[in-house]
Amino acid sequence: MAKNEHYVSGNVTILGKDTEFEGVLEYTDNLVVTGKFSGTIKSNGYLEISEDAECRVDSMSASSVIISGTVNGNINAHSRLEMKSGSHVVGDVTTKKLCIADDVEFHGSVSMLEEVPEIDVFSMEPAEYKQQMRNSDRNESAVEPL
């Protein structure tokens, strides 16, 4: 199997085409689902749902998620979510980065996570740091609560 550029370091586990899994699945490295999955997925690693795979989840949570198959359920991709051409997704998604290709069937809502700006306080002048903090406070106060 070719190394995927999105894999986190470590093992790659594959749920094969003839595999059906039901329950709660927790892992830390990389998972590729090519069969059928039903339940909950919890991870800080990489998750790929292959073209012929079918997943029915209460929730799916991973750092990076790439979907080429079918997913029914809510998805939380901490870093990025990619829906490849021909995929089918029904559920709400939450992520920092989202890529939806042409020919994707998607029914749900999208919530984008905000990244906290990285401020290196040791590489800037105090006045510059104070100004960034003031601007940050203004931006937060401008957002109305739901």
Short mmCIF file of N, CA and C in Angstrom, two decimals:
data_model
loop_
_atom_site.label_atom_id
_atom_site.label_comp_id
_atom_site.label_asym_id
_atom_site.label_seq_id
_atom_site.Cartn_x
_atom_site.Cartn_y
_atom_site.Cartn_z
N MET A 1 0.84 -1.18 0.00
CA MET A 1 0.00 0.00 0.00
C MET A 1 0.88 1.23 0.00
N ALA A 2 0.55 2.17 -0.86
CA ALA A 2 1.34 3.40 -0.98
C ALA A 2 1.13 4.28 0.26
N LYS A 3 2.17 4.96 0.63
CA LYS A 3 2.11 5.87 1.78
C LYS A 3 1.31 7.10 1.40
N ASN A 4 0.30 7.44 2.16
CA ASN A 4 -0.53 8.61 1.94
C ASN A 4 0.12 9.80 2.63
N GLU A 5 0.16 10.94 1.96
CA GLU A 5 0.79 12.13 2.53
C GLU A 5 0.10 12.64 3.79
N HIS A 6 -1.14 12.25 4.02
CA HIS A 6 -1.88 12.73 5.19
C HIS A 6 -1.75 11.82 6.40
N TYR A 7 -1.17 10.63 6.23
CA TYR A 7 -1.02 9.72 7.36
C TYR A 7 -0.20 10.38 8.46
N VAL A 8 -0.60 10.11 9.70
CA VAL A 8 0.25 10.48 10.82
C VAL A 8 1.28 9.37 10.96
N SER A 9 2.37 9.65 11.62
CA SER A 9 3.38 8.60 11.77
C SER A 9 2.79 7.45 12.57
N GLY A 10 3.23 6.25 12.27
CA GLY A 10 2.74 5.09 13.01
C GLY A 10 2.11 4.07 12.09
N ASN A 11 1.27 3.24 12.66
CA ASN A 11 0.65 2.12 11.96
C ASN A 11 -0.50 2.56 11.07
N VAL A 12 -0.77 1.75 10.06
CA VAL A 12 -1.95 1.92 9.21
C VAL A 12 -2.80 0.66 9.38
N THR A 13 -4.03 0.84 9.84
CA THR A 13 -4.95 -0.28 10.02
C THR A 13 -6.01 -0.18 8.93
N ILE A 14 -6.31 -1.32 8.31
CA ILE A 14 -7.30 -1.34 7.25
C ILE A 14 -8.43 -2.27 7.65
N LEU A 15 -9.66 -1.75 7.64
CA LEU A 15 -10.84 -2.58 7.79
C LEU A 15 -11.21 -2.98 6.37
N GLY A 16 -10.95 -4.25 6.02
CA GLY A 16 -11.07 -4.72 4.65
C GLY A 16 -12.46 -4.66 4.06
N LYS A 17 -12.51 -4.85 2.75
CA LYS A 17 -13.75 -4.76 1.98
C LYS A 17 -14.83 -5.71 2.48
N ASP A 18 -14.44 -6.88 2.96
CA ASP A 18 -15.39 -7.87 3.45
C ASP A 18 -15.63 -7.77 4.95
N THR A 19 -15.09 -6.72 5.58
CA THR A 19 -15.21 -6.55 7.03
C THR A 19 -16.41 -5.69 7.38
N GLU A 20 -17.18 -6.15 8.38
CA GLU A 20 -18.26 -5.35 8.95
C GLU A 20 -17.96 -5.21 10.43
N PHE A 21 -17.93 -3.95 10.91
CA PHE A 21 -17.60 -3.66 12.31
C PHE A 21 -18.71 -2.83 12.90
N GLU A 22 -19.14 -3.19 14.12
CA GLU A 22 -20.15 -2.43 14.82
C GLU A 22 -19.68 -2.18 16.24
N GLY A 23 -19.73 -0.91 16.68
CA GLY A 23 -19.33 -0.58 18.03
C GLY A 23 -18.57 0.72 18.11
N VAL A 24 -17.73 0.84 19.14
CA VAL A 24 -16.91 2.03 19.35
C VAL A 24 -15.48 1.69 18.97
N LEU A 25 -14.90 2.47 18.10
CA LEU A 25 -13.55 2.25 17.64
C LEU A 25 -12.68 3.45 18.02
N GLU A 26 -11.65 3.20 18.83
CA GLU A 26 -10.72 4.24 19.23
C GLU A 26 -9.33 3.84 18.78
N TYR A 27 -8.59 4.78 18.18
CA TYR A 27 -7.23 4.50 17.73
C TYR A 27 -6.44 5.81 17.71
N THR A 28 -5.11 5.69 17.53
CA THR A 28 -4.27 6.89 17.55
C THR A 28 -3.53 7.13 16.24
N ASP A 29 -3.38 6.13 15.39
CA ASP A 29 -2.57 6.28 14.19
C ASP A 29 -3.44 6.54 12.96
N ASN A 30 -3.47 5.60 12.02
CA ASN A 30 -4.16 5.75 10.75
C ASN A 30 -5.14 4.60 10.54
N LEU A 31 -6.33 4.93 10.05
CA LEU A 31 -7.34 3.92 9.78
C LEU A 31 -7.92 4.15 8.39
N VAL A 32 -8.01 3.07 7.62
CA VAL A 32 -8.65 3.11 6.31
C VAL A 32 -9.80 2.12 6.35
N VAL A 33 -11.02 2.61 6.11
CA VAL A 33 -12.21 1.75 6.10
C VAL A 33 -12.57 1.49 4.64
N THR A 34 -12.56 0.21 4.25
CA THR A 34 -12.96 -0.17 2.90
C THR A 34 -14.22 -1.02 2.92
N GLY A 35 -14.66 -1.41 4.13
CA GLY A 35 -15.86 -2.24 4.30
C GLY A 35 -17.00 -1.44 4.88
N LYS A 36 -17.69 -2.04 5.87
CA LYS A 36 -18.84 -1.40 6.50
C LYS A 36 -18.55 -1.17 7.98
N PHE A 37 -18.91 0.02 8.45
CA PHE A 37 -18.71 0.38 9.85
C PHE A 37 -19.99 0.99 10.37
N SER A 38 -20.35 0.63 11.62
CA SER A 38 -21.52 1.21 12.27
C SER A 38 -21.17 1.46 13.73
N GLY A 39 -21.35 2.70 14.20
CA GLY A 39 -21.04 3.00 15.60
C GLY A 39 -20.41 4.36 15.77
N THR A 40 -19.32 4.41 16.55
CA THR A 40 -18.63 5.65 16.88
C THR A 40 -17.14 5.49 16.63
N ILE A 41 -16.53 6.51 16.02
CA ILE A 41 -15.08 6.50 15.80
C ILE A 41 -14.48 7.68 16.55
N LYS A 42 -13.46 7.40 17.39
CA LYS A 42 -12.77 8.44 18.16
C LYS A 42 -11.27 8.31 17.92
N SER A 43 -10.65 9.39 17.45
CA SER A 43 -9.22 9.33 17.16
C SER A 43 -8.59 10.71 17.11
N ASN A 44 -7.28 10.74 17.29
CA ASN A 44 -6.50 11.94 17.03
C ASN A 44 -5.66 11.74 15.79
N GLY A 45 -5.90 10.66 15.06
CA GLY A 45 -5.13 10.31 13.89
C GLY A 45 -5.86 10.60 12.60
N TYR A 46 -5.49 9.84 11.58
CA TYR A 46 -6.00 9.99 10.22
C TYR A 46 -7.08 8.95 9.97
N LEU A 47 -8.14 9.35 9.26
CA LEU A 47 -9.22 8.44 8.91
C LEU A 47 -9.57 8.59 7.44
N GLU A 48 -9.61 7.47 6.75
CA GLU A 48 -10.01 7.48 5.34
C GLU A 48 -11.16 6.52 5.14
N ILE A 49 -12.21 7.01 4.50
CA ILE A 49 -13.36 6.18 4.13
C ILE A 49 -13.25 5.97 2.62
N SER A 50 -12.91 4.75 2.21
CA SER A 50 -12.65 4.46 0.80
C SER A 50 -13.91 4.46 -0.03
N GLU A 51 -13.72 4.40 -1.34
CA GLU A 51 -14.79 4.57 -2.32
C GLU A 51 -15.99 3.66 -2.10
N ASP A 52 -15.79 2.39 -1.82
CA ASP A 52 -16.91 1.45 -1.66
C ASP A 52 -17.34 1.27 -0.21
N ALA A 53 -16.72 2.01 0.71
CA ALA A 53 -17.02 1.87 2.14
C ALA A 53 -18.34 2.54 2.50
N GLU A 54 -18.98 1.98 3.53
CA GLU A 54 -20.23 2.54 4.05
C GLU A 54 -20.10 2.68 5.56
N CYS A 55 -20.33 3.89 6.07
CA CYS A 55 -20.24 4.15 7.52
C CYS A 55 -21.52 4.81 8.01
N ARG A 56 -22.09 4.22 9.04
CA ARG A 56 -23.22 4.83 9.76
C ARG A 56 -22.71 5.08 11.16
N VAL A 57 -22.57 6.36 11.51
CA VAL A 57 -21.96 6.70 12.79
C VAL A 57 -22.85 7.62 13.60
N ASP A 58 -22.75 7.45 14.94
CA ASP A 58 -23.33 8.45 15.84
C ASP A 58 -22.46 9.70 15.73
N SER A 59 -21.15 9.47 15.78
CA SER A 59 -20.17 10.54 15.58
C SER A 59 -18.87 9.92 15.10
N MET A 60 -18.15 10.73 14.35
CA MET A 60 -16.86 10.33 13.80
C MET A 60 -15.91 11.48 14.11
N SER A 61 -14.82 11.20 14.82
CA SER A 61 -13.90 12.26 15.22
C SER A 61 -12.47 11.81 14.96
N ALA A 62 -11.72 12.62 14.17
CA ALA A 62 -10.32 12.33 13.87
C ALA A 62 -9.64 13.64 13.50
N SER A 63 -8.33 13.61 13.47
CA SER A 63 -7.59 14.82 13.11
C SER A 63 -7.82 15.18 11.65
N SER A 64 -7.65 14.21 10.78
CA SER A 64 -7.81 14.43 9.35
C SER A 64 -8.72 13.34 8.80
N VAL A 65 -9.74 13.73 8.02
CA VAL A 65 -10.70 12.77 7.48
C VAL A 65 -10.81 12.98 5.98
N ILE A 66 -10.67 11.88 5.23
CA ILE A 66 -10.87 11.93 3.79
C ILE A 66 -11.96 10.91 3.45
N ILE A 67 -12.99 11.38 2.74
CA ILE A 67 -14.14 10.53 2.43
C ILE A 67 -14.26 10.38 0.92
N SER A 68 -14.24 9.13 0.48
CA SER A 68 -14.51 8.81 -0.93
C SER A 68 -15.77 7.96 -1.04
N GLY A 69 -16.23 7.40 0.07
CA GLY A 69 -17.39 6.52 0.10
C GLY A 69 -18.62 7.20 0.66
N THR A 70 -19.37 6.46 1.48
CA THR A 70 -20.63 6.94 2.05
C THR A 70 -20.53 7.04 3.56
N VAL A 71 -20.93 8.19 4.10
CA VAL A 71 -20.96 8.40 5.55
C VAL A 71 -22.31 9.00 5.93
N ASN A 72 -22.98 8.36 6.88
CA ASN A 72 -24.20 8.89 7.48
C ASN A 72 -23.90 9.14 8.95
N GLY A 73 -23.87 10.41 9.36
CA GLY A 73 -23.58 10.77 10.74
C GLY A 73 -22.70 12.00 10.82
N ASN A 74 -22.55 12.50 12.02
CA ASN A 74 -21.80 13.74 12.24
C ASN A 74 -20.30 13.48 12.24
N ILE A 75 -19.55 14.44 11.68
CA ILE A 75 -18.11 14.31 11.52
C ILE A 75 -17.42 15.50 12.17
N ASN A 76 -16.42 15.22 13.00
CA ASN A 76 -15.57 16.26 13.58
C ASN A 76 -14.14 15.97 13.15
N ALA A 77 -13.62 16.79 12.24
CA ALA A 77 -12.24 16.65 11.76
C ALA A 77 -11.45 17.82 12.36
N HIS A 78 -10.61 17.52 13.34
CA HIS A 78 -9.91 18.57 14.08
C HIS A 78 -9.07 19.46 13.17
N SER A 79 -8.43 18.88 12.15
CA SER A 79 -7.55 19.65 11.25
C SER A 79 -8.18 19.89 9.89
N ARG A 80 -8.58 18.79 9.22
CA ARG A 80 -9.11 18.96 7.87
C ARG A 80 -10.08 17.86 7.50
N LEU A 81 -11.00 18.20 6.60
CA LEU A 81 -11.97 17.25 6.07
C LEU A 81 -12.00 17.42 4.56
N GLU A 82 -11.88 16.30 3.86
CA GLU A 82 -11.94 16.33 2.41
C GLU A 82 -12.99 15.34 1.95
N MET A 83 -13.93 15.82 1.11
CA MET A 83 -14.94 14.97 0.50
C MET A 83 -14.57 14.85 -0.98
N LYS A 84 -14.20 13.64 -1.37
CA LYS A 84 -13.75 13.39 -2.75
C LYS A 84 -14.94 13.20 -3.68
N SER A 85 -14.70 13.40 -4.96
CA SER A 85 -15.72 13.26 -5.99
C SER A 85 -16.39 11.89 -5.89
N GLY A 86 -17.72 11.89 -5.93
CA GLY A 86 -18.49 10.65 -5.86
C GLY A 86 -18.87 10.24 -4.46
N SER A 87 -18.40 10.95 -3.44
CA SER A 87 -18.74 10.58 -2.05
C SER A 87 -20.14 11.06 -1.70
N HIS A 88 -20.70 10.42 -0.66
CA HIS A 88 -22.04 10.75 -0.16
C HIS A 88 -21.92 10.97 1.34
N VAL A 89 -22.30 12.16 1.80
CA VAL A 89 -22.20 12.48 3.22
C VAL A 89 -23.51 13.09 3.68
N VAL A 90 -24.10 12.48 4.72
CA VAL A 90 -25.32 13.02 5.34
C VAL A 90 -25.00 13.21 6.81
N GLY A 91 -24.94 14.47 7.25
CA GLY A 91 -24.63 14.76 8.65
C GLY A 91 -23.95 16.11 8.76
N ASP A 92 -23.82 16.58 9.97
CA ASP A 92 -23.18 17.86 10.23
C ASP A 92 -21.69 17.68 10.37
N VAL A 93 -20.92 18.63 9.84
CA VAL A 93 -19.47 18.54 9.90
C VAL A 93 -18.88 19.75 10.62
N THR A 94 -17.80 19.49 11.36
CA THR A 94 -17.05 20.52 12.06
C THR A 94 -15.58 20.32 11.74
N THR A 95 -14.91 21.37 11.28
CA THR A 95 -13.50 21.24 10.90
C THR A 95 -12.84 22.61 10.80
N LYS A 96 -11.50 22.61 10.71
CA LYS A 96 -10.75 23.85 10.47
C LYS A 96 -10.62 24.12 8.98
N LYS A 97 -10.37 23.04 8.20
CA LYS A 97 -10.20 23.17 6.75
C LYS A 97 -11.13 22.19 6.07
N LEU A 98 -11.82 22.66 5.02
CA LEU A 98 -12.80 21.84 4.33
C LEU A 98 -12.58 21.91 2.83
N CYS A 99 -12.58 20.75 2.18
CA CYS A 99 -12.47 20.67 0.73
C CYS A 99 -13.57 19.74 0.23
N ILE A 100 -14.47 20.28 -0.59
CA ILE A 100 -15.55 19.48 -1.17
C ILE A 100 -15.37 19.49 -2.68
N ALA A 101 -15.11 18.33 -3.26
CA ALA A 101 -14.89 18.21 -4.70
C ALA A 101 -16.21 18.31 -5.45
N ASP A 102 -16.12 18.41 -6.77
CA ASP A 102 -17.31 18.34 -7.62
C ASP A 102 -17.91 16.95 -7.49
N ASP A 103 -19.20 16.84 -7.74
CA ASP A 103 -19.92 15.56 -7.75
C ASP A 103 -19.94 14.90 -6.37
N VAL A 104 -20.07 15.71 -5.31
CA VAL A 104 -20.24 15.19 -3.95
C VAL A 104 -21.68 15.43 -3.54
N GLU A 105 -22.30 14.42 -2.96
CA GLU A 105 -23.65 14.58 -2.43
C GLU A 105 -23.51 14.82 -0.93
N PHE A 106 -23.79 16.05 -0.50
CA PHE A 106 -23.64 16.43 0.91
C PHE A 106 -24.92 17.06 1.41
N HIS A 107 -25.45 16.50 2.50
CA HIS A 107 -26.64 17.05 3.15
C HIS A 107 -26.31 17.23 4.62
N GLY A 108 -26.23 18.49 5.06
CA GLY A 108 -25.90 18.76 6.45
C GLY A 108 -25.43 20.19 6.60
N SER A 109 -24.94 20.51 7.77
CA SER A 109 -24.42 21.85 8.03
C SER A 109 -22.92 21.78 8.27
N VAL A 110 -22.28 22.94 8.13
CA VAL A 110 -20.84 23.03 8.31
C VAL A 110 -20.55 24.06 9.39
N SER A 111 -19.70 23.68 10.35
CA SER A 111 -19.20 24.61 11.37
C SER A 111 -17.69 24.64 11.23
N MET A 112 -17.16 25.82 11.00
CA MET A 112 -15.72 25.96 10.84
C MET A 112 -15.10 26.33 12.19
N LEU A 113 -14.06 25.57 12.56
CA LEU A 113 -13.32 25.85 13.78
C LEU A 113 -12.36 27.01 13.52
N GLU A 114 -12.21 27.86 14.50
CA GLU A 114 -11.27 28.96 14.36
C GLU A 114 -9.92 28.54 14.90
N GLU A 115 -8.88 28.94 14.19
CA GLU A 115 -7.54 28.68 14.68
C GLU A 115 -7.10 29.86 15.53
N VAL A 116 -6.50 29.57 16.65
CA VAL A 116 -5.98 30.62 17.50
C VAL A 116 -4.72 31.15 16.84
N PRO A 117 -4.63 32.48 16.62
CA PRO A 117 -3.43 33.00 15.99
C PRO A 117 -2.22 32.77 16.86
N GLU A 118 -1.15 32.33 16.23
CA GLU A 118 0.08 32.08 16.97
C GLU A 118 0.83 33.40 17.12
N ILE A 119 1.08 33.78 18.34
CA ILE A 119 1.81 35.01 18.62
C ILE A 119 3.06 34.62 19.38
N ASP A 120 4.20 34.92 18.77
CA ASP A 120 5.47 34.67 19.43
C ASP A 120 5.86 35.94 20.18
N VAL A 121 5.56 35.97 21.48
CA VAL A 121 5.78 37.19 22.27
C VAL A 121 7.25 37.55 22.39
N PHE A 122 8.13 36.62 22.12
CA PHE A 122 9.55 36.90 22.27
C PHE A 122 10.18 37.47 21.00
N SER A 123 9.44 37.50 19.90
CA SER A 123 10.01 38.00 18.65
C SER A 123 9.45 39.36 18.25
N MET A 124 8.66 39.99 19.10
CA MET A 124 8.09 41.30 18.75
C MET A 124 8.26 42.28 19.89
N GLU A 125 8.13 43.52 19.51
CA GLU A 125 8.22 44.60 20.49
C GLU A 125 6.97 44.58 21.38
N PRO A 126 7.10 45.00 22.65
CA PRO A 126 5.93 45.01 23.55
C PRO A 126 4.75 45.80 23.00
N ALA A 127 5.01 46.94 22.37
CA ALA A 127 3.91 47.75 21.84
C ALA A 127 3.16 47.00 20.74
N GLU A 128 3.90 46.27 19.90
CA GLU A 128 3.28 45.50 18.83
C GLU A 128 2.42 44.37 19.41
N TYR A 129 2.92 43.69 20.45
CA TYR A 129 2.17 42.63 21.11
C TYR A 129 0.88 43.18 21.72
N LYS A 130 0.98 44.32 22.41
CA LYS A 130 -0.21 44.93 23.02
C LYS A 130 -1.25 45.28 21.96
N GLN A 131 -0.80 45.80 20.82
CA GLN A 131 -1.73 46.17 19.76
C GLN A 131 -2.43 44.93 19.21
N GLN A 132 -1.71 43.82 19.01
CA GLN A 132 -2.33 42.59 18.54
C GLN A 132 -3.36 42.08 19.53
N MET A 133 -3.04 42.18 20.81
CA MET A 133 -3.99 41.73 21.84
C MET A 133 -5.23 42.60 21.84
N ARG A 134 -5.08 43.89 21.68
CA ARG A 134 -6.25 44.80 21.62
C ARG A 134 -7.12 44.46 20.41
N ASN A 135 -6.48 44.25 19.26
CA ASN A 135 -7.23 43.89 18.05
C ASN A 135 -7.97 42.57 18.23
N SER A 136 -7.33 41.63 18.88
CA SER A 136 -7.95 40.33 19.14
C SER A 136 -9.18 40.49 20.04
N ASP A 137 -9.07 41.32 21.08
CA ASP A 137 -10.18 41.56 22.00
C ASP A 137 -11.34 42.22 21.27
N ARG A 138 -11.06 43.17 20.39
CA ARG A 138 -12.12 43.85 19.63
C ARG A 138 -12.85 42.86 18.73
N ASN A 139 -12.10 42.00 18.08
CA ASN A 139 -12.72 41.02 17.18
C ASN A 139 -13.62 40.06 17.95
N GLU A 140 -13.22 39.64 19.13
CA GLU A 140 -14.03 38.73 19.94
C GLU A 140 -15.29 39.42 20.44
N SER A 141 -15.17 40.70 20.84
CA SER A 141 -16.35 41.40 21.37
C SER A 141 -17.32 41.76 20.27
N ALA A 142 -16.87 41.80 19.00
CA ALA A 142 -17.75 42.13 17.88
C ALA A 142 -18.66 40.96 17.53
N VAL A 143 -18.32 39.78 17.93
CA VAL A 143 -19.13 38.60 17.64
C VAL A 143 -20.26 38.52 18.65
N GLU A 144 -21.48 38.45 18.12
CA GLU A 144 -22.64 38.37 19.00
C GLU A 144 -22.88 36.93 19.43
N PRO A 145 -23.23 36.71 20.69
CA PRO A 145 -23.53 35.34 21.13
C PRO A 145 -24.81 34.86 20.48
N LEU A 146 -24.90 33.52 20.32
CA LEU A 146 -26.09 32.90 19.72
C LEU A 146 -27.27 32.98 20.63
#
